[in-house]
XYZ file of C-alpha atoms in Angstrom:
381
model
C -170.000 -102.283 -6.068
C -170.093 -104.188 -2.807
C -166.682 -104.195 -1.047
C -164.749 -107.442 -0.621
C -165.410 -109.572 2.433
C -163.025 -108.584 5.215
C -161.859 -111.580 7.276
C -160.661 -111.409 10.861
C -157.302 -112.724 9.618
C -155.907 -112.866 6.069
C -153.229 -115.550 5.966
C -152.786 -115.191 2.210
C -151.483 -111.617 2.509
C -148.982 -112.675 5.123
C -147.814 -115.673 3.100
C -147.090 -113.507 0.076
C -144.551 -111.553 2.139
C -142.412 -114.620 2.863
C -143.475 -116.990 0.091
C -140.060 -117.469 -1.482
C -138.308 -117.898 1.874
C -140.790 -120.547 2.942
C -140.546 -122.447 -0.321
C -136.771 -122.563 -0.070
C -136.972 -123.798 3.514
C -139.487 -126.508 2.594
C -137.376 -127.587 -0.381
C -134.379 -128.025 1.928
C -136.383 -130.395 4.128
C -137.628 -132.310 1.099
C -134.068 -132.692 -0.154
C -132.898 -133.911 3.266
C -135.890 -136.281 3.662
C -135.556 -135.931 7.456
C -139.117 -135.229 8.539
C -139.286 -136.367 12.179
C -137.017 -134.937 14.897
C -134.495 -133.920 12.248
C -132.108 -130.989 11.829
C -134.873 -128.539 10.885
C -136.582 -129.082 14.224
C -133.323 -128.844 16.156
C -132.528 -125.544 14.409
C -135.976 -124.108 15.174
C -135.796 -125.187 18.818
C -132.406 -123.494 19.113
C -133.740 -120.308 17.505
C -136.671 -120.147 19.923
C -134.420 -120.793 22.903
C -132.249 -117.854 21.817
C -135.199 -115.567 21.058
C -137.051 -115.900 24.357
C -134.403 -116.631 25.868
C -134.726 -119.986 27.629
C -132.362 -122.925 28.157
C -134.718 -125.444 26.542
C -137.401 -125.372 23.830
C -139.041 -128.693 22.933
C -141.323 -128.944 19.900
C -144.514 -130.985 20.044
C -147.588 -131.647 17.934
C -149.934 -128.885 19.162
C -150.576 -126.264 21.788
C -153.016 -128.628 23.472
C -150.288 -131.256 23.695
C -147.879 -128.653 25.056
C -150.194 -128.081 28.019
C -150.757 -131.794 28.494
C -147.036 -132.596 28.368
C -146.196 -129.820 30.834
C -148.765 -131.086 33.320
C -147.702 -134.717 32.818
C -144.328 -133.777 34.305
C -146.038 -133.145 37.634
C -147.442 -136.663 38.074
C -150.776 -135.240 39.198
C -152.967 -137.323 41.490
C -156.712 -137.191 42.208
C -157.334 -134.337 44.632
C -154.441 -132.243 43.312
C -155.500 -128.738 42.325
C -154.441 -126.523 39.445
C -155.492 -122.873 39.496
C -156.398 -121.149 36.235
C -158.968 -118.902 34.537
C -162.444 -119.820 33.268
C -162.111 -117.310 30.410
C -159.785 -119.133 28.048
C -159.695 -121.765 25.328
C -160.950 -125.231 26.269
C -157.540 -126.930 26.092
C -156.265 -125.108 29.170
C -158.697 -126.920 31.428
C -159.130 -130.137 29.453
C -155.436 -130.915 30.040
C -155.881 -130.491 33.792
C -159.009 -132.641 33.849
C -157.615 -135.365 31.605
C -154.829 -136.005 34.113
C -157.224 -136.388 37.026
C -156.548 -133.087 38.775
C -159.135 -130.500 39.782
C -159.300 -127.143 38.035
C -159.736 -124.289 40.500
C -160.872 -121.075 38.837
C -160.280 -117.415 39.612
C -162.057 -114.467 38.033
C -160.517 -112.120 35.483
C -159.655 -108.454 35.263
C -162.467 -106.900 33.165
C -160.001 -104.538 31.462
C -157.146 -106.859 30.490
C -159.265 -110.071 30.397
C -156.443 -111.894 32.220
C -156.710 -113.816 35.489
C -156.699 -111.866 38.747
C -153.469 -112.680 40.495
C -154.792 -111.506 43.870
C -157.405 -114.243 43.676
C -154.727 -116.778 42.731
C -153.037 -116.098 46.057
C -156.364 -116.427 47.874
C -157.096 -119.825 46.280
C -153.765 -121.461 47.162
C -154.111 -124.527 49.402
C -151.943 -127.446 50.462
C -153.398 -129.319 47.476
C -152.335 -126.725 44.875
C -149.745 -128.268 42.566
C -149.627 -125.695 39.776
C -150.951 -122.414 38.445
C -151.642 -122.147 34.709
C -151.439 -118.444 33.878
C -153.013 -117.727 30.493
C -151.568 -114.754 28.597
C -154.839 -114.085 26.801
C -155.186 -112.422 23.391
C -151.500 -111.461 23.336
C -150.684 -109.796 26.643
C -149.063 -111.133 29.758
C -150.343 -111.770 33.246
C -148.299 -109.757 35.805
C -146.500 -112.813 37.132
C -144.237 -110.799 39.424
C -147.211 -110.487 41.780
C -147.382 -114.238 42.427
C -144.067 -115.868 41.494
C -142.372 -115.455 44.871
C -145.302 -116.912 46.814
C -145.647 -119.811 44.387
C -141.947 -120.577 44.634
C -142.045 -120.528 48.445
C -144.903 -123.050 48.413
C -143.384 -125.310 45.765
C -146.220 -124.581 43.320
C -145.256 -124.937 39.653
C -145.943 -121.905 37.452
C -147.010 -122.838 33.916
C -147.461 -120.130 31.308
C -150.151 -120.813 28.732
C -148.610 -118.562 26.096
C -150.485 -120.091 23.152
C -151.657 -116.619 22.087
C -148.633 -114.646 23.207
C -145.464 -115.652 21.343
C -143.325 -112.518 21.269
C -145.164 -110.553 23.952
C -143.242 -109.232 26.940
C -143.571 -107.520 30.287
C -141.134 -105.027 31.805
C -140.268 -105.796 35.435
C -137.698 -103.609 37.200
C -136.654 -102.242 33.831
C -136.040 -105.676 32.318
C -138.266 -107.214 29.602
C -139.389 -110.775 30.253
C -140.941 -112.627 27.362
C -143.980 -114.869 27.586
C -142.907 -118.454 28.037
C -139.555 -117.584 29.613
C -140.790 -116.622 33.074
C -142.490 -119.598 34.674
C -141.227 -123.097 35.313
C -142.777 -124.138 32.000
C -144.104 -122.268 28.989
C -146.615 -123.670 26.498
C -147.052 -122.421 22.932
C -149.315 -123.131 19.981
C -148.283 -122.714 16.351
C -151.794 -123.129 14.954
C -151.960 -121.238 11.627
C -153.939 -118.324 13.076
C -151.387 -117.543 15.795
C -148.982 -114.588 15.485
C -146.293 -117.210 14.912
C -148.315 -119.792 13.026
C -147.356 -122.735 10.877
C -149.108 -124.472 7.998
C -150.774 -127.006 10.268
C -150.786 -127.944 13.926
C -147.743 -127.469 16.109
C -146.691 -126.585 19.638
C -143.760 -126.172 22.003
C -142.866 -126.402 25.678
C -140.109 -124.222 27.128
C -138.321 -124.604 30.435
C -135.144 -123.878 32.345
C -134.796 -127.174 34.188
C -132.599 -129.815 32.579
C -134.598 -132.615 34.175
C -137.873 -131.256 32.838
C -136.350 -130.928 29.368
C -135.071 -134.505 29.312
C -138.416 -135.786 30.554
C -140.339 -133.791 27.931
C -138.199 -135.153 25.120
C -139.008 -138.645 26.322
C -142.716 -138.017 26.836
C -143.177 -136.683 23.286
C -141.944 -140.030 21.858
C -144.111 -142.455 23.829
C -142.053 -142.164 27.007
C -139.022 -143.634 25.313
C -135.440 -142.673 26.064
C -134.012 -145.450 23.920
C -135.953 -146.639 20.900
C -138.380 -149.455 21.738
C -137.611 -149.147 25.459
C -140.290 -147.262 27.388
C -139.940 -145.937 30.919
C -143.529 -144.656 31.028
C -146.578 -144.150 28.841
C -146.028 -140.919 26.929
C -147.521 -139.422 23.779
C -146.792 -139.397 20.088
C -146.398 -135.619 19.945
C -143.659 -134.296 17.692
C -143.365 -131.080 15.725
C -142.532 -132.245 12.211
C -139.611 -130.853 10.242
C -141.715 -129.141 7.566
C -143.588 -127.107 10.194
C -140.336 -126.342 11.998
C -138.736 -125.061 8.795
C -141.720 -122.819 8.040
C -141.856 -121.502 11.581
C -138.141 -120.797 11.564
C -138.637 -118.486 8.568
C -141.579 -116.728 10.195
C -139.749 -116.273 13.491
C -137.256 -113.996 11.735
C -140.131 -111.640 10.842
C -142.216 -111.964 13.996
C -141.149 -108.795 15.804
C -141.910 -106.715 12.710
C -145.343 -108.294 12.340
C -146.151 -107.879 16.030
C -145.219 -104.206 15.827
C -147.577 -103.836 12.871
C -150.344 -105.402 14.942
C -149.726 -102.855 17.696
C -150.038 -100.059 15.138
C -153.345 -101.549 13.986
C -154.561 -101.602 17.595
C -153.518 -97.987 18.156
C -155.335 -96.946 14.986
C -158.532 -98.722 16.069
C -158.482 -96.932 19.431
C -158.010 -93.578 17.703
C -160.753 -94.230 15.164
C -163.263 -95.310 17.815
C -162.474 -92.192 19.820
C -162.777 -89.875 16.834
C -166.090 -91.497 15.894
C -167.497 -90.841 19.361
C -168.091 -94.551 19.940
C -166.368 -95.008 23.284
C -169.725 -95.018 25.039
C -170.755 -98.045 22.978
C -167.407 -99.768 22.498
C -164.561 -100.335 24.955
C -161.227 -101.044 23.253
C -158.893 -103.585 24.888
C -156.565 -102.214 27.555
C -152.853 -102.916 27.738
C -151.601 -103.242 31.293
C -148.794 -100.812 32.095
C -145.467 -102.486 31.425
C -146.896 -104.967 28.933
C -145.843 -105.349 25.312
C -149.244 -106.414 23.955
C -149.036 -108.176 20.585
C -152.802 -108.277 19.865
C -153.246 -111.860 18.772
C -156.866 -110.766 18.836
C -158.308 -107.259 18.985
C -161.192 -107.835 21.388
C -163.590 -105.033 22.227
C -166.388 -104.953 24.778
C -169.625 -103.685 23.272
C -173.331 -103.198 23.806
C -175.717 -105.521 21.966
C -172.820 -107.733 20.931
C -174.759 -110.396 19.047
C -176.767 -107.864 17.070
C -173.605 -105.927 16.218
C -171.893 -109.085 15.017
C -174.859 -109.962 12.803
C -174.871 -106.424 11.358
C -171.153 -106.530 10.590
C -171.650 -109.807 8.758
C -174.243 -108.161 6.503
C -171.635 -105.474 5.821
C -169.099 -108.088 4.739
C -166.990 -107.767 7.898
C -166.048 -110.863 9.850
C -165.836 -110.974 13.649
C -165.508 -113.699 16.261
C -166.609 -114.279 19.846
C -163.881 -115.454 22.229
C -165.463 -117.007 24.338
C -169.274 -117.318 24.390
C -169.495 -119.625 27.432
C -167.016 -119.610 30.301
C -165.390 -122.922 31.092
C -166.896 -123.191 34.582
C -170.335 -123.248 32.906
C -169.484 -125.845 30.265
C -171.467 -129.050 30.674
C -168.381 -131.276 30.669
C -166.972 -129.409 33.693
C -170.203 -129.379 35.704
C -168.665 -131.924 38.106
C -166.438 -129.132 39.435
C -169.500 -127.663 41.131
C -169.387 -124.105 39.826
C -172.458 -122.178 38.784
C -173.640 -119.013 37.132
C -172.551 -115.930 39.035
C -169.409 -117.485 40.514
C -167.104 -115.467 38.259
C -169.064 -112.346 37.309
C -166.334 -110.523 35.389
C -165.594 -113.508 33.164
C -169.307 -114.123 32.599
C -169.870 -110.477 31.660
C -167.048 -110.660 29.116
C -168.597 -113.732 27.517
C -171.702 -111.716 26.694
C -169.904 -108.530 25.606
C -166.635 -109.332 23.799
C -166.177 -109.252 20.037
C -162.945 -109.802 18.118
C -162.547 -107.498 15.129
C -160.243 -108.018 12.130
C -156.592 -107.693 13.150
C -153.499 -108.777 11.240
C -150.249 -107.078 10.224
C -151.386 -106.269 6.697
C -154.746 -104.729 7.668
C -154.951 -101.283 6.060
C -156.129 -98.022 7.551
C -158.893 -97.855 4.943
C -160.145 -101.277 6.013
C -160.116 -100.258 9.655
C -162.073 -97.109 8.825
C -164.609 -99.344 7.108
C -164.967 -101.456 10.274
C -165.375 -98.464 12.574
C -167.811 -96.726 10.215
C -169.948 -99.877 10.150
C -169.922 -100.058 13.954
C -170.977 -96.410 14.047
C -173.854 -96.996 11.635
C -175.087 -99.867 13.770
C -175.243 -97.835 16.969
C -176.777 -94.810 15.243
C -179.504 -97.091 13.872
C -180.338 -98.210 17.408
C -180.877 -94.601 18.471
C -183.343 -93.720 15.711
């Protein structure tokens, strides 16, 4: 009998673990009938602020809006520059572009897939207003290598932590969580995230009281007092039902992230035991990082053919990301071309995300690795 299809993420398994808790939380919101900016949201924002920890956590409608709201605080002008990575989700750069600033790219570390901080320092100019550091696939950029220089130049550090809620980095023996380090932190609660809701959702974190007050105004059309508008903001609020669900899941997040790390460790062991390390390169965790493996992304030979083979075996996989942002047609006006960021471009042709979620079993992982092994053995015959 053909085995069941193995998805990259099984949300149903995860839901079954907290089903009753979530239903009770949703029922409480339904009884209160306070759906917009109500007590459920305030409670979730307070929980996040305590967890990270940060002084302020402001819910919004999506991770994309979180980035947009954070950058709106800076009142960017044409000619202003924002440094970031070309190997990330589209929203990172679309937010910069939408506000009229220029995205300035740096290449990535081919082992961690994160932006090269040495190149960030090289790209700083008098026009640099911000750096958007993307904590990709669940592990953090080593921000200690750039924070002092950015601070001395008055450059705002924004953490794109959409894929990294709960990850951390040890610096001088102290853990610093993603989203608590920079001037602003941006999160997504899209259902597939480690901390995911049952719809869209996002959050911006910060330590500055002025930023926090401004963000709370911007998310309600730039209004401080109802029907009185100081500026043109957005309609971007995290609704109470999502907040209640996320509050339940936050209580379990550390346990689930630890289970993801165990899955990652098991993959690395299985690939090694199968003698596949010449064909497959598992993701590397930078020393000092608490990687939470939002995605388990390998580098591999003949990526597209391997992905097609896995599909025939009933195993899902995904490519993050098949075309770097500096090569996307809509960003051609930035003037970049093929070969400008060789490490990022190489990753786009080699990376493959394998199934990874807390409930993934060892037997299922063995099935994935055995299928990968069969593929490469078939190429040798």
